PDB file of C-alpha atoms in Angstrom:
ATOM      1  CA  UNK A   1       0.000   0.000   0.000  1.00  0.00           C
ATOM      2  CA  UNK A   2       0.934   3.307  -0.858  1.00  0.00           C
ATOM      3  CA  UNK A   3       1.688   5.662   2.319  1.00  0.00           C
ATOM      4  CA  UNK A   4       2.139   9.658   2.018  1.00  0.00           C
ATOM      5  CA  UNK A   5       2.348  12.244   4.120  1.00  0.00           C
ATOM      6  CA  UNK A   6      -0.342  15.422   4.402  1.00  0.00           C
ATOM      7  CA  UNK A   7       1.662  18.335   5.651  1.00  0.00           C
ATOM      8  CA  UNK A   8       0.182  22.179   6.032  1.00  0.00           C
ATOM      9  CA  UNK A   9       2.345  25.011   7.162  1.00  0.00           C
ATOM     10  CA  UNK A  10       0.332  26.527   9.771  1.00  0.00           C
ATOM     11  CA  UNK A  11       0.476  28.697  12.925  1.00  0.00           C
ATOM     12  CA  UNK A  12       0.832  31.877   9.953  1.00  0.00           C
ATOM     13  CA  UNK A  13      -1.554  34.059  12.374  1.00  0.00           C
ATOM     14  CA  UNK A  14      -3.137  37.255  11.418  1.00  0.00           C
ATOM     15  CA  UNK A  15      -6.393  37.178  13.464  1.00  0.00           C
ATOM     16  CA  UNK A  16      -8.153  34.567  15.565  1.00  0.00           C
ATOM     17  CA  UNK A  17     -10.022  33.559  12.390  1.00  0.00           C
ATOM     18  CA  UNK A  18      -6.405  31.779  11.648  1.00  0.00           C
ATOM     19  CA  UNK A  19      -6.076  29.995  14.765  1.00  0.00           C
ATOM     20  CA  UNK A  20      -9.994  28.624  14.122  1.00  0.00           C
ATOM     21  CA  UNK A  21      -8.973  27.589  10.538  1.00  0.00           C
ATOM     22  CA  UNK A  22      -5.856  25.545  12.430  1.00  0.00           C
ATOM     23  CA  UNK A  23      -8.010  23.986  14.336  1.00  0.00           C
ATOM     24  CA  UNK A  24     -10.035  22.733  11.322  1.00  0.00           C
ATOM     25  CA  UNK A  25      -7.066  21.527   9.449  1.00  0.00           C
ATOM     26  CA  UNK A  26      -5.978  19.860  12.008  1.00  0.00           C
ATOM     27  CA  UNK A  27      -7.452  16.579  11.769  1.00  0.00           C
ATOM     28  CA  UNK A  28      -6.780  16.019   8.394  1.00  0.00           C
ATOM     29  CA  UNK A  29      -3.090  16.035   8.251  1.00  0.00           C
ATOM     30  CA  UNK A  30      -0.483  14.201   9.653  1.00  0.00           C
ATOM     31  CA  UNK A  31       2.573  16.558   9.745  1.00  0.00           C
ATOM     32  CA  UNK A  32       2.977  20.693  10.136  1.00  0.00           C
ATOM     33  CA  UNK A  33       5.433  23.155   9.681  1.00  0.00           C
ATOM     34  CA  UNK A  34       4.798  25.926  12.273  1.00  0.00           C
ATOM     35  CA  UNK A  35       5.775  29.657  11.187  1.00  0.00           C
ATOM     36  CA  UNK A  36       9.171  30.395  13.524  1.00  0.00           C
ATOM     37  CA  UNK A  37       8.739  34.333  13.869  1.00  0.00           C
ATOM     38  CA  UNK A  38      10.826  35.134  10.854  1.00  0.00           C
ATOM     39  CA  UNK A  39       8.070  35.749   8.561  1.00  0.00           C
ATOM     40  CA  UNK A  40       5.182  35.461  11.155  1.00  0.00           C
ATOM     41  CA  UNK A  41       4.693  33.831  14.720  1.00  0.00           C
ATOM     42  CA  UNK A  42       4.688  34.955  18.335  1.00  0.00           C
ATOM     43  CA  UNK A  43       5.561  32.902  21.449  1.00  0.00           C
ATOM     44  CA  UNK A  44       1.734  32.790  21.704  1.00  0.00           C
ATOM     45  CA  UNK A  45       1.173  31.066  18.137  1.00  0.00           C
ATOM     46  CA  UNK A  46       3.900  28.991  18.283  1.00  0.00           C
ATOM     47  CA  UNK A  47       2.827  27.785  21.310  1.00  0.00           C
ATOM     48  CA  UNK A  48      -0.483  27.344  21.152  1.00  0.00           C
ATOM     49  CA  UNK A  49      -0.530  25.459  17.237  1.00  0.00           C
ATOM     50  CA  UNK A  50       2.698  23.386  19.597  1.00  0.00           C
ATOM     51  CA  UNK A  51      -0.306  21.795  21.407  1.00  0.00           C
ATOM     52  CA  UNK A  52      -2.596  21.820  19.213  1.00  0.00           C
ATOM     53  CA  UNK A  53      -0.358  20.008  16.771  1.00  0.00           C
ATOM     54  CA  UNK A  54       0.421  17.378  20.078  1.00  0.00           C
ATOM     55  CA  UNK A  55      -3.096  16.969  21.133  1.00  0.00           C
ATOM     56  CA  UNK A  56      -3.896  15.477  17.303  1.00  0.00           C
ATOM     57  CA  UNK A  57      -0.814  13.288  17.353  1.00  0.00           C
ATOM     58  CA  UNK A  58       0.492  15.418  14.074  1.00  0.00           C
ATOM     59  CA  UNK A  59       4.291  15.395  13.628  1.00  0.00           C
ATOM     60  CA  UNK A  60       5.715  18.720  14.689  1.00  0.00           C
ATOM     61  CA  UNK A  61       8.062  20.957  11.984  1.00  0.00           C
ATOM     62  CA  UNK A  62       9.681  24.114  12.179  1.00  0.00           C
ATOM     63  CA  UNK A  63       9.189  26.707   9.510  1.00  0.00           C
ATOM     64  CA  UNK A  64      12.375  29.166   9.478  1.00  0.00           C
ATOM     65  CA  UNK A  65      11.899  31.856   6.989  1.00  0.00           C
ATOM     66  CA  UNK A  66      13.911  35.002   5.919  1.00  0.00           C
ATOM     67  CA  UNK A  67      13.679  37.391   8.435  1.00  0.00           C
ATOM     68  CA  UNK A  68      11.194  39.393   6.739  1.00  0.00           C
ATOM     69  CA  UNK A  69       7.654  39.931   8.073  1.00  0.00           C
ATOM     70  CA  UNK A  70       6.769  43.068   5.308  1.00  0.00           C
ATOM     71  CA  UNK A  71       6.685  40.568   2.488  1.00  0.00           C
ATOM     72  CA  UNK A  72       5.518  37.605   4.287  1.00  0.00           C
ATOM     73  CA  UNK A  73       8.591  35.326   3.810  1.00  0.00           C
ATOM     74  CA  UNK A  74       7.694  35.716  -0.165  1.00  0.00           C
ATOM     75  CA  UNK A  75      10.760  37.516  -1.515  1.00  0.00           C
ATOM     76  CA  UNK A  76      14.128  36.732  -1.391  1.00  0.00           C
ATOM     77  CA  UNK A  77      16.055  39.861   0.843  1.00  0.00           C
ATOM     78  CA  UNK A  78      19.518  41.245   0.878  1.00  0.00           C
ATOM     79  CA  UNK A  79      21.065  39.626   3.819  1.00  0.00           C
ATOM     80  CA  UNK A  80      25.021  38.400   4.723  1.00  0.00           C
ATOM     81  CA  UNK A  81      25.512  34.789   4.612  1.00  0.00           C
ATOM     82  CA  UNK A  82      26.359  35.663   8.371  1.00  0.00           C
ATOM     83  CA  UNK A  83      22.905  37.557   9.474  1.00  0.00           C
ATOM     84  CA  UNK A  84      20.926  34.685   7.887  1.00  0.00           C
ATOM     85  CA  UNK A  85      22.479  31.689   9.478  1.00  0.00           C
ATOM     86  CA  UNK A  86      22.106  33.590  12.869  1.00  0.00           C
ATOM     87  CA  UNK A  87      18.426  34.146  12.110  1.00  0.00           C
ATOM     88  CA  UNK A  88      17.937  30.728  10.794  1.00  0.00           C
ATOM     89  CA  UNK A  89      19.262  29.307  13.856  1.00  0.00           C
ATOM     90  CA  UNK A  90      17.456  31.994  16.421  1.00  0.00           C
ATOM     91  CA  UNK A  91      14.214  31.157  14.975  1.00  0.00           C
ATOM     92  CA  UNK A  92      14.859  27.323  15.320  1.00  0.00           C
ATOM     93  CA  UNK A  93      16.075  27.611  18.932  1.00  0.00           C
ATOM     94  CA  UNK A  94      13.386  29.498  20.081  1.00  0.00           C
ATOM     95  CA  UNK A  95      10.959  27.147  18.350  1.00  0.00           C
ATOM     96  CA  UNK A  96      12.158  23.867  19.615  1.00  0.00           C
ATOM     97  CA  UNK A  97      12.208  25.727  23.436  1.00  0.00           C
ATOM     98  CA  UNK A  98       8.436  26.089  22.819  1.00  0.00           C
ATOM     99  CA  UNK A  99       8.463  22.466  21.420  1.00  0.00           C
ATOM    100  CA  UNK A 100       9.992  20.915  24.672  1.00  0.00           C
ATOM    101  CA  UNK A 101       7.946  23.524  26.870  1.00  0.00           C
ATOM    102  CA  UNK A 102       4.982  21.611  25.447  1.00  0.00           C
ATOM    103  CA  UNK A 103       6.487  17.866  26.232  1.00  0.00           C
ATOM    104  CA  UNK A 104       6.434  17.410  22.320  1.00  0.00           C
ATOM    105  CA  UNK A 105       9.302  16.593  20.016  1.00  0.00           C
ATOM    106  CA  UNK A 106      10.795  18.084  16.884  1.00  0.00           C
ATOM    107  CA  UNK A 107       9.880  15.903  14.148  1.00  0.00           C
ATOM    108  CA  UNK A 108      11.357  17.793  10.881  1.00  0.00           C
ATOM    109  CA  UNK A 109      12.246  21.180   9.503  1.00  0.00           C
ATOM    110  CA  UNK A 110      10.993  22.777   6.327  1.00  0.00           C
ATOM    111  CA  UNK A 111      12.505  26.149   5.399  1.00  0.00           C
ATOM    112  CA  UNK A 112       8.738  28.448   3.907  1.00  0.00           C
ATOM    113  CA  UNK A 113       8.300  30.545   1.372  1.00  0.00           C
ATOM    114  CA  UNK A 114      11.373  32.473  -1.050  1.00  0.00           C
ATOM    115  CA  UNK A 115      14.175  30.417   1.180  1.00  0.00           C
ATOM    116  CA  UNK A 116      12.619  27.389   0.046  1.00  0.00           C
ATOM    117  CA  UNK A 117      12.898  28.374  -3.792  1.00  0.00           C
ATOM    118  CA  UNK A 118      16.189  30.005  -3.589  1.00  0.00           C
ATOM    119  CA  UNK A 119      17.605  26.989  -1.149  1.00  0.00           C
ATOM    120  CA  UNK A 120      16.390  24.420  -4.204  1.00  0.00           C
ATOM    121  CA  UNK A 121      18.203  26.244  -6.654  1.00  0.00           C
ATOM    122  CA  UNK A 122      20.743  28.128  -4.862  1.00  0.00           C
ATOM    123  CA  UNK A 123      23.871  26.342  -3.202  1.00  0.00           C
ATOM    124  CA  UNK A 124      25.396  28.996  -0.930  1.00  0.00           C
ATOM    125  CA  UNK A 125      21.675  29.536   0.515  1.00  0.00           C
ATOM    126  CA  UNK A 126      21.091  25.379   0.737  1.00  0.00           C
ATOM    127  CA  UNK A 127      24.851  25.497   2.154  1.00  0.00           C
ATOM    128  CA  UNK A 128      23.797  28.556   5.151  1.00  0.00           C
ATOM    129  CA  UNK A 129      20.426  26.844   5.670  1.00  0.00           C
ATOM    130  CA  UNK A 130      21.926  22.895   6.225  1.00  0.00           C
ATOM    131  CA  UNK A 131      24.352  24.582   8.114  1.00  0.00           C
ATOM    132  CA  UNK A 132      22.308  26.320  10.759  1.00  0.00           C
ATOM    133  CA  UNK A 133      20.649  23.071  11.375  1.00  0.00           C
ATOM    134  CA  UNK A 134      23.817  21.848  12.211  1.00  0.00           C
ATOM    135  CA  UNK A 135      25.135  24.369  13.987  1.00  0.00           C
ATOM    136  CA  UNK A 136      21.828  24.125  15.921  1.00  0.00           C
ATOM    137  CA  UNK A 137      22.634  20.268  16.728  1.00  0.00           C
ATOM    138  CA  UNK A 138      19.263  19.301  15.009  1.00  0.00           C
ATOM    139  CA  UNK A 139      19.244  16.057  13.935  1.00  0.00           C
ATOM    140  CA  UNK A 140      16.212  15.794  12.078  1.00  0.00           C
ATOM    141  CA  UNK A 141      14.878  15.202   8.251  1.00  0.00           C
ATOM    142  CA  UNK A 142      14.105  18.348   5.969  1.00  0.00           C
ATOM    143  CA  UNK A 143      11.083  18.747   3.911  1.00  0.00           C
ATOM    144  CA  UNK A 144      12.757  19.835   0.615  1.00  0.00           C
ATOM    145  CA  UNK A 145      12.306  18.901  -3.597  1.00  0.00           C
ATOM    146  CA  UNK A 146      14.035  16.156  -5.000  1.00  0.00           C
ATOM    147  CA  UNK A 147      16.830  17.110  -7.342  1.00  0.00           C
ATOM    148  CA  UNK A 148      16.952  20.328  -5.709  1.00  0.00           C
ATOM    149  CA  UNK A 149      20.335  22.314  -4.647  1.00  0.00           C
ATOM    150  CA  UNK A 150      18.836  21.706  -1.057  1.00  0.00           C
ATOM    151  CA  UNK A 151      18.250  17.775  -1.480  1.00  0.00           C
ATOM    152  CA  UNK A 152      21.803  17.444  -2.546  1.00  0.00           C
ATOM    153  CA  UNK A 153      23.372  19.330   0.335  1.00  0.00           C
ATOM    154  CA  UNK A 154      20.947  17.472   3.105  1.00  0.00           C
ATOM    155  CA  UNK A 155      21.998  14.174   1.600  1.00  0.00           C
ATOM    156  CA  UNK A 156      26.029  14.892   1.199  1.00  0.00           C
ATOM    157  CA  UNK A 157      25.601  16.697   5.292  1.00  0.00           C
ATOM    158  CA  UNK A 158      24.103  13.373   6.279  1.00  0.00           C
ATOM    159  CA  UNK A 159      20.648  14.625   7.223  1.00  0.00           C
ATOM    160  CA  UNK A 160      17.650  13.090   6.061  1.00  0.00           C
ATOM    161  CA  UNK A 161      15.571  14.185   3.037  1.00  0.00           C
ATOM    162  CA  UNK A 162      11.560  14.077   2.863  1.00  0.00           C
ATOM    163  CA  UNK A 163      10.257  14.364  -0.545  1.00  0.00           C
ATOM    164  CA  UNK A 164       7.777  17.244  -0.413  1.00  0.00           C
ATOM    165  CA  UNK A 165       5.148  17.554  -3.463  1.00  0.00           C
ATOM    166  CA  UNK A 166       2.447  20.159  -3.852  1.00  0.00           C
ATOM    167  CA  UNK A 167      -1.358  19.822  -3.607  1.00  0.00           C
ATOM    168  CA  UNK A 168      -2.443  23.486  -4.999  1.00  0.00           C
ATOM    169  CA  UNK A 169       0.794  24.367  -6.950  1.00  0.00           C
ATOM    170  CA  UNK A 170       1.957  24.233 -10.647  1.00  0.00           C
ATOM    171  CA  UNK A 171       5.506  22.484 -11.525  1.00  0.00           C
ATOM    172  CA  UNK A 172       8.111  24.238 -14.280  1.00  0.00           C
ATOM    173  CA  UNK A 173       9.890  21.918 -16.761  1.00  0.00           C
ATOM    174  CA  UNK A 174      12.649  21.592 -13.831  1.00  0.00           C
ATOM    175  CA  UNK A 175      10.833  20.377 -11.110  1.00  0.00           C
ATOM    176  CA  UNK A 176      10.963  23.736  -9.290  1.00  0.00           C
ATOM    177  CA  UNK A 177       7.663  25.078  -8.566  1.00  0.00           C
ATOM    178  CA  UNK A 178       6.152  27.559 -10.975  1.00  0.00           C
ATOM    179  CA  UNK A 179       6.593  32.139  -9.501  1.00  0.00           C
ATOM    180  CA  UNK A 180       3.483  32.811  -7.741  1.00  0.00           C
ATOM    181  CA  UNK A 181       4.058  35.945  -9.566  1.00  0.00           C
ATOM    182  CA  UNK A 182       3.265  34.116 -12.914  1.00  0.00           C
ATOM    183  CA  UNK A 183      -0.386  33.134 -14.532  1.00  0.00           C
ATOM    184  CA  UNK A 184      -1.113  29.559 -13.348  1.00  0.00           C
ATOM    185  CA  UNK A 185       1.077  29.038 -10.491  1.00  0.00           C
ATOM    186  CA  UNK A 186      -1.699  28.325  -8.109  1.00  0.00           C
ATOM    187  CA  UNK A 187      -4.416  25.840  -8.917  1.00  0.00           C
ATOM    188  CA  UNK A 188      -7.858  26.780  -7.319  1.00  0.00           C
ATOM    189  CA  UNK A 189     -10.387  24.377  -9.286  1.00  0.00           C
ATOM    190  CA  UNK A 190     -10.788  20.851  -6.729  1.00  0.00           C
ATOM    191  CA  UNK A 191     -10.811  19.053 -10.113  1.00  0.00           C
ATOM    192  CA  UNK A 192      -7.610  20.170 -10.817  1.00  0.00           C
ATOM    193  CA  UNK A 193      -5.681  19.801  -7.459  1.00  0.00           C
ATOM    194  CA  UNK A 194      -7.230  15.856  -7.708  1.00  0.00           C
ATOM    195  CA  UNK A 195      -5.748  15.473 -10.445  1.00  0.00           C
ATOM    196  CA  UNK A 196      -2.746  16.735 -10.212  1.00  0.00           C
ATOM    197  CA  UNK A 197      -2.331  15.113  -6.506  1.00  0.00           C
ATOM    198  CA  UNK A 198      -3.140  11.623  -8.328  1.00  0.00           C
ATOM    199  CA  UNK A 199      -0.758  11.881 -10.963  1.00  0.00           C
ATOM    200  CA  UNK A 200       1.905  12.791  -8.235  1.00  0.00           C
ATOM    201  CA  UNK A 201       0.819  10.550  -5.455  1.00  0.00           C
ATOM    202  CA  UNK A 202      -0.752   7.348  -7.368  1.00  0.00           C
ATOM    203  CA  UNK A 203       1.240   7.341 -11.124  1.00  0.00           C
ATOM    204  CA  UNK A 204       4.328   8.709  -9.741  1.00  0.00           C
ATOM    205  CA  UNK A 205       4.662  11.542 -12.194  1.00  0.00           C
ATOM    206  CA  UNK A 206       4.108  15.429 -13.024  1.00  0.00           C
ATOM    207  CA  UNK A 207       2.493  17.370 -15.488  1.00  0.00           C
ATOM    208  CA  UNK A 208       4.107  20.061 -15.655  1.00  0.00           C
ATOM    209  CA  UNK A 209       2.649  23.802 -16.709  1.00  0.00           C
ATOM    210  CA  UNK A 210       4.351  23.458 -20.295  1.00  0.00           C
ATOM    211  CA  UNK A 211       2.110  20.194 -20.532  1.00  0.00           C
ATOM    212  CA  UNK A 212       5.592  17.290 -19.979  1.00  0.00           C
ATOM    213  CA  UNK A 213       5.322  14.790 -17.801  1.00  0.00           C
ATOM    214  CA  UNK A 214       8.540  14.222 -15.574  1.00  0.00           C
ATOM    215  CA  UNK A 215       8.727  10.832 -13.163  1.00  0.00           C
ATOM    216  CA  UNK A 216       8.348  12.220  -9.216  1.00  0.00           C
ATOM    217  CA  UNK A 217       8.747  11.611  -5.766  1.00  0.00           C
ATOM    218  CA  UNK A 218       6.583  11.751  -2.920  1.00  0.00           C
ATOM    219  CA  UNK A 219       6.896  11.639   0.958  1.00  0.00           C
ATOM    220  CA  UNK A 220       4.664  13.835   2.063  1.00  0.00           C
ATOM    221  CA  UNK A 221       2.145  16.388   0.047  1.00  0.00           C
ATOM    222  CA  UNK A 222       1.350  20.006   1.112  1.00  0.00           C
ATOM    223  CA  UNK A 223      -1.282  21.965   1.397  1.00  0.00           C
ATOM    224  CA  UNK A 224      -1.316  25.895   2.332  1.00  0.00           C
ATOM    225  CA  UNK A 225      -3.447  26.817   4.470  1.00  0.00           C
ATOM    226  CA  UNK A 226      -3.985  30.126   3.264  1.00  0.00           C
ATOM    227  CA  UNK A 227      -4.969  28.935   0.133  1.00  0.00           C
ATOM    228  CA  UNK A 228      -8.724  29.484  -0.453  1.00  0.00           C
ATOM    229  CA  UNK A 229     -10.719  27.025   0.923  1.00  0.00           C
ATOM    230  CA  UNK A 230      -8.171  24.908   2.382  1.00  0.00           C
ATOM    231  CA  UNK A 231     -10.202  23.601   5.266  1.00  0.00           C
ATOM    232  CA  UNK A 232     -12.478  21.658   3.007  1.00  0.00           C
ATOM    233  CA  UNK A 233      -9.740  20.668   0.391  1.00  0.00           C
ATOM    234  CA  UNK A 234      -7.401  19.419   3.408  1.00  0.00           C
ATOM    235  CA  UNK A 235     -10.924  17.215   4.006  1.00  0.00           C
ATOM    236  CA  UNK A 236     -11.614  15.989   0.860  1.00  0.00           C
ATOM    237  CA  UNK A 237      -7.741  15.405  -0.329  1.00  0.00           C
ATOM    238  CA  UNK A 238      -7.571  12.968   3.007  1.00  0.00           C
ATOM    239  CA  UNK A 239     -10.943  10.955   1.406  1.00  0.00           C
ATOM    240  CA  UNK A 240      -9.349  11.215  -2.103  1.00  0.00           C
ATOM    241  CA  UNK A 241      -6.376   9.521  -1.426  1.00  0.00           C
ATOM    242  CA  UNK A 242      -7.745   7.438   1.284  1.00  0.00           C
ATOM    243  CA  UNK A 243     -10.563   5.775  -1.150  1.00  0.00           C
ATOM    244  CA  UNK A 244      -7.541   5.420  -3.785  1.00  0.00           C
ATOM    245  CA  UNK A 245      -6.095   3.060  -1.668  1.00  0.00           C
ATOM    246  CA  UNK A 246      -3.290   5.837  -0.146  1.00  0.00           C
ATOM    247  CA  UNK A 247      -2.152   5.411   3.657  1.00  0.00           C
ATOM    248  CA  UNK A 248      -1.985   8.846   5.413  1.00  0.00           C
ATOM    249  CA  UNK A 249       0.963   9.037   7.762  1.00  0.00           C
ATOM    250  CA  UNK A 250       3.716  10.694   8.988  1.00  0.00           C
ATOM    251  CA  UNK A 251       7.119   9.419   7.486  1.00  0.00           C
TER     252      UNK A 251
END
């Protein structure tokens, strides 16, 4: 039987309507990455998605970002190689405190937003973020694309790697994930998330915006949670891939 993970970075608070739409999520997925203060998060949503995260026996991940609140983690900043390791490994510090406050463990990291894209094609940035983790004395896996610059330098580090595909996102010839910035990158019809997720999950393969097919692999699938909707899509992609014969569970 097939088995994937359902991951959802959450704990991205603006109001208390966000907390409420955590809640609802919750029960659907089996891993999160939890915002870390660098591009949103307080002690107080940290702590309380922490236990909320613990209470439905989801798998716990931290979700560093640029230090860069204004744009939401979205855009890749000028910052010394220096100033972002230090961030990288503030944020994850803190975190995991609030993680061990709560009796829970740390069960993966997953870097969010434009460190994510620039990590999987960037080296130095792959390089700064594998070795804050280190420096950190983490010894967990990280979420990241296979055949990215970031897969490569968790693998030769001696970390583990978790294959992360995406439920509401659009794939470029490379593998990389098509610029929010650019017509299509998002996919908002249900239809069209389905069938993407089964071509990913169940045929072990992408189509990719240009319309090629490239083989793919999958550990764990995301869904945002600020995408529209996403309390009822993180429902009905658990039924989808459950009645297609899919396992959902933390790797």
């Amino acid at each position: 039987m097939k088995i994937i993970d359902l991951n959802c970075d959450l704990g991205e608070w603006v109001d208390e309507n966000d907390s409420k739409r955590d809640a609802a999520i919750m029960p659907y997925i089996t891993s999160c990455n939890i915002a870390c203060g660098g591009h949103i998060g307080d002690e107080e949503s940290m702590l309380a998605t922490i236990k909320l995260a613990y209470d439905n026996n989801v798998a716990i991940g931290a979700h560093p970002s640029y230090p860069d609140k204004e744009n939401f983690g979205r855009k890749v900043i000028e910052i010394t190689d220096y100033e972002l390791k230090k961030s990288l490994m503030q944020q994850l510090e803190v975190f995991t405190s609030y993680v061990e406050k709560e009796g829970a463990h740390l069960h993966h990291i997953k870097p969010h937003g434009a460190l994510y894209n620039e990590a999987s094609i960037n080296n130095k940035v792959a390089q700064i973020i594998v070795s804050a983790i280190l420096s950190s004395d983490f010894r967990v896996p990280v979420y990241c694309q296979q055949g990215s610059k970031l897969d490569q330098v968790v693998t030769q580090s001696g970390l583990a790697t978790i294959y992360e595909v995406f439920a509401d996102r659009a794939y470029e010839t490379q593998l990389m994930l098509r610029s929010r910035r650019l017509k299509g990158a998002v996919l908002h019809e249900k239809e069209a998330v389905f069938e993407h997720i089964h071509r990913m999950i169940i045929d072990g393969n992408v189509k990719t915006y240009s319309g090629q097919v490239h083989p793919i692999n999958a550990d764990t699938i995301c869904l945002h949670s600020d995408t529209e909707g996403s309390v009822e899509l993180a429902r009905e992609i658990n039924m989808y891939l459950k009645s297609n014969g899919v396992q959902i569970a933390s790797t």
